[in-house]
Tab-separated table of C-alpha atoms in Angstrom:
chain	number	residue	atom	x	y	z
A	1	MET	CA	-17.322	25.416	-8.705
A	2	ALA	CA	-17.468	24.481	-5.271
A	3	ALA	CA	-19.200	21.043	-6.583
A	4	ALA	CA	-16.087	20.408	-8.724
A	5	SER	CA	-13.892	21.001	-5.667
A	6	GLY	CA	-15.210	17.830	-3.617
A	7	VAL	CA	-14.961	15.814	-6.573
A	8	ALA	CA	-11.769	16.586	-7.313
A	9	HIS	CA	-10.660	16.392	-3.915
A	10	ALA	CA	-12.444	12.626	-3.442
A	11	ALA	CA	-10.374	11.788	-7.051
A	12	ARG	CA	-7.093	13.275	-5.202
A	13	ALA	CA	-8.091	11.339	-1.423
A	14	MET	CA	-7.883	7.600	-3.284
A	15	ARG	CA	-6.019	7.808	-6.833
A	16	VAL	CA	-2.714	6.130	-5.443
A	17	SER	CA	0.357	7.985	-5.551
A	18	LEU	CA	3.262	6.735	-7.834
A	19	GLN	CA	5.315	6.557	-5.059
A	20	ALA	CA	2.904	3.999	-3.276
A	21	GLN	CA	2.171	2.254	-7.016
A	22	TYR	CA	6.050	1.916	-6.805
A	23	ALA	CA	6.359	0.546	-3.696
A	24	ILE	CA	3.432	-2.022	-4.068
A	25	CYS	CA	5.726	-3.032	-7.080
A	26	GLY	CA	8.701	-3.313	-5.499
A	27	VAL	CA	7.739	-5.562	-2.784
A	28	PHE	CA	5.719	-7.671	-4.681
A	29	ASP	CA	8.335	-8.258	-7.304
A	30	LEU	CA	10.518	-8.863	-3.935
A	31	ALA	CA	7.833	-11.611	-2.549
A	32	TYR	CA	6.992	-13.336	-5.969
A	33	ASN	CA	10.563	-13.544	-7.516
A	34	GLY	CA	13.295	-13.370	-4.781
A	35	ARG	CA	12.193	-16.680	-2.739
A	36	GLY	CA	13.807	-15.400	0.282
A	37	GLU	CA	16.556	-14.825	-1.548
A	38	PRO	CA	18.104	-10.656	-1.116
A	39	VAL	CA	17.430	-9.458	-4.352
A	40	GLN	CA	18.950	-5.749	-5.469
A	41	VAL	CA	16.822	-2.669	-5.842
A	42	ARG	CA	18.058	-2.653	-9.520
A	43	VAL	CA	17.090	-5.775	-10.017
A	44	ILE	CA	13.797	-5.064	-9.221
A	45	GLY	CA	13.841	-1.795	-10.914
A	46	GLU	CA	14.649	-3.425	-14.292
A	47	ARG	CA	11.705	-6.391	-13.636
A	48	GLN	CA	9.759	-3.640	-12.548
A	49	ARG	CA	10.533	-0.596	-15.221
A	50	ILE	CA	10.814	1.798	-12.242
A	51	PRO	CA	14.222	4.112	-12.306
A	52	THR	CA	16.337	2.814	-9.955
A	53	ARG	CA	17.532	5.489	-8.080
A	54	TYR	CA	13.853	6.675	-6.881
A	55	LEU	CA	13.352	3.140	-6.124
A	56	GLU	CA	16.126	2.988	-3.916
A	57	GLN	CA	15.095	5.599	-1.418
A	58	ILE	CA	11.717	4.357	-1.667
A	59	PHE	CA	12.976	0.893	-0.278
A	60	GLN	CA	15.020	3.042	2.368
A	61	ARG	CA	11.417	4.056	3.891
A	62	LEU	CA	10.500	0.292	3.737
A	63	ARG	CA	13.364	-0.643	5.710
A	64	ARG	CA	12.376	1.801	8.514
A	65	ALA	CA	8.725	0.425	8.550
A	66	ARG	CA	10.384	-2.777	9.142
A	67	VAL	CA	8.441	-4.159	5.821
A	68	VAL	CA	12.131	-5.455	4.317
A	69	THR	CA	15.348	-5.708	5.684
A	70	GLY	CA	18.729	-5.352	3.626
A	71	LYS	CA	21.365	-7.439	3.464
A	72	ARG	CA	24.705	-6.125	3.029
A	73	GLY	CA	27.935	-7.060	0.781
A	74	PRO	CA	28.360	-9.594	-1.783
A	75	GLY	CA	24.775	-11.510	-2.942
A	76	GLY	CA	23.425	-8.477	-0.555
A	77	GLY	CA	19.958	-6.880	-1.427
A	78	TYR	CA	16.534	-6.955	-0.100
A	79	VAL	CA	14.399	-9.794	1.740
A	80	LEU	CA	10.929	-8.994	3.053
A	81	ALA	CA	11.322	-8.767	6.884
A	82	ARG	CA	8.570	-11.302	7.264
A	83	ALA	CA	6.327	-13.553	5.688
A	84	ALA	CA	4.194	-12.219	2.805
A	85	SER	CA	1.146	-13.588	4.500
A	86	ALA	CA	2.239	-11.103	7.193
A	87	ILE	CA	2.428	-7.370	4.919
A	88	THR	CA	-0.323	-6.195	3.983
A	89	LEU	CA	-0.938	-3.743	1.197
A	90	ARG	CA	-1.821	-0.811	3.909
A	91	ASP	CA	2.024	-1.888	5.361
A	92	VAL	CA	3.248	-0.794	2.227
A	93	VAL	CA	1.636	1.882	1.541
A	94	GLU	CA	2.119	3.777	4.909
A	95	ALA	CA	5.517	3.288	4.864
A	96	VAL	CA	5.871	5.384	2.246
A	97	GLU	CA	2.546	7.706	2.729
A	98	GLY	CA	2.657	8.110	6.156
A	99	PRO	CA	-0.673	6.755	8.122
A	100	ALA	CA	-3.787	6.546	6.877
A	101	PRO	CA	-5.478	9.545	8.005
A	102	ASP	CA	-2.509	12.056	6.057
A	103	TRP	CA	-3.864	9.992	3.051
A	104	ILE	CA	-7.742	10.941	3.151
A	105	ALA	CA	-7.245	14.045	5.516
A	106	ARG	CA	-10.018	16.599	3.431
A	107	ALA	CA	-7.530	19.434	1.323
A	108	PRO	CA	-6.882	22.909	2.495
A	109	GLY	CA	-9.508	25.330	1.932
A	110	ASP	CA	-11.747	23.168	0.597
A	111	ALA	CA	-15.027	23.981	3.052
A	112	PRO	CA	-17.902	21.612	2.990
A	113	ALA	CA	-20.935	22.576	0.470
A	114	PRO	CA	-24.341	21.669	2.124
A	115	HIS	CA	-25.875	20.187	-1.074
A	116	ARG	CA	-23.019	17.789	-1.511
A	117	PRO	CA	-22.155	14.472	-0.248
A	118	ASP	CA	-19.231	15.219	1.367
A	119	PHE	CA	-19.847	12.910	3.824
A	120	LEU	CA	-18.892	10.401	1.081
A	121	TRP	CA	-15.128	11.171	0.332
A	122	PRO	CA	-13.090	10.539	3.741
A	123	LEU	CA	-16.216	7.346	3.935
A	124	LEU	CA	-14.619	6.026	0.323
A	125	ALA	CA	-10.847	6.930	1.584
A	126	GLU	CA	-11.631	4.826	4.624
A	127	ARG	CA	-13.071	1.619	2.953
A	128	PHE	CA	-10.101	1.817	0.203
A	129	ALA	CA	-7.571	2.116	3.642
A	130	ALA	CA	-9.630	-0.884	4.659
A	131	ALA	CA	-9.565	-3.145	1.580
A	132	LEU	CA	-5.217	-2.433	1.798
A	133	ALA	CA	-5.087	-3.608	4.867
A	134	GLU	CA	-7.146	-6.833	4.043
A	135	THR	CA	-4.675	-7.499	0.797
A	136	THR	CA	-1.670	-9.231	1.579
A	137	VAL	CA	1.114	-9.422	-0.099
A	138	ASP	CA	1.224	-12.966	-0.555
A	139	ALA	CA	-2.124	-12.915	-1.533
A	140	LEU	CA	-1.429	-10.442	-4.175
A	141	CYS	CA	1.360	-12.881	-5.704
A	142	ARG	CA	-1.206	-15.792	-5.579
A	143	ASP	CA	-3.931	-13.674	-7.221
A	144	ALA	CA	-0.661	-12.909	-10.034
A	145	ALA	CA	0.072	-16.416	-10.808
A	146	ARG	CA	-3.606	-16.775	-11.036
A	147	ALA	CA	-3.240	-14.436	-13.582
A	148	ALA	CA	-0.408	-15.839	-15.482
A	149	VAL	CA	2.017	-12.453	-14.812
A	150	ALA	CA	5.664	-13.562	-16.117
A	151	ARG	CA	7.840	-14.671	-13.141
A	152	ASP	CA	11.607	-14.942	-13.071
A	153	ASP	CA	13.135	-18.560	-12.910
A	154	ALA	CA	16.580	-19.328	-10.945
A	155	ASP	CA	18.414	-18.454	-13.854
A	156	GLY	CA	16.982	-14.520	-14.172
A	157	GLY	CA	15.285	-15.986	-17.027
A	158	MET	CA	11.830	-15.323	-17.107
A	159	TYR	CA	8.877	-18.228	-17.644
A	160	TYR	CA	4.737	-18.207	-16.986
A	161	ILE	CA	2.729	-19.832	-15.053
C-alpha cells in the first residue's frame, strides 16, 4: 500500500490542474488570436470551450500576477502585459497555482519508504517546472502555427494556417 501511495503522489505532483490548463489556454488564445488588441473573456471562453465565469476568475489572477492587463469600456478586454516572448508557461501556472514549490510538495502523511525511489518525484516535478519556465507563450504560438491550429481572422471567422 505504501508504494501505491508514493506513485499516486508522484502523478498528482506532476499533473497540471484544470485551472492551470485553462490559464494556459486563455493566455495562448489571447496571444494567438488577439494580435495585441483587447479580447473579452467571453470570446476566449467560447473559442477555448471554457466556462466564462471560471475563466473570469482565472484572468483576475493572471492580472494580479501581471501576466495580462485589463482595458475597461467599449472595446475593452484583456491584453498580454508584456511580449509573448517574455511570458513563460511557468509564469502562467504560478499565477493560478502559486510558486513551484507549492505544486511539488510531498503529500501530507506520505512518509518515505526505504525501498521506493521517492527521491525521484520531487526531481521530476522540478524538471517539469523547469520545462514550463523554458517555454514561452511566443514559442507555444509558433508551435501552434506549425501544427495548423485554427486562428480567428479579423472578422471573427476561422482560417487555418
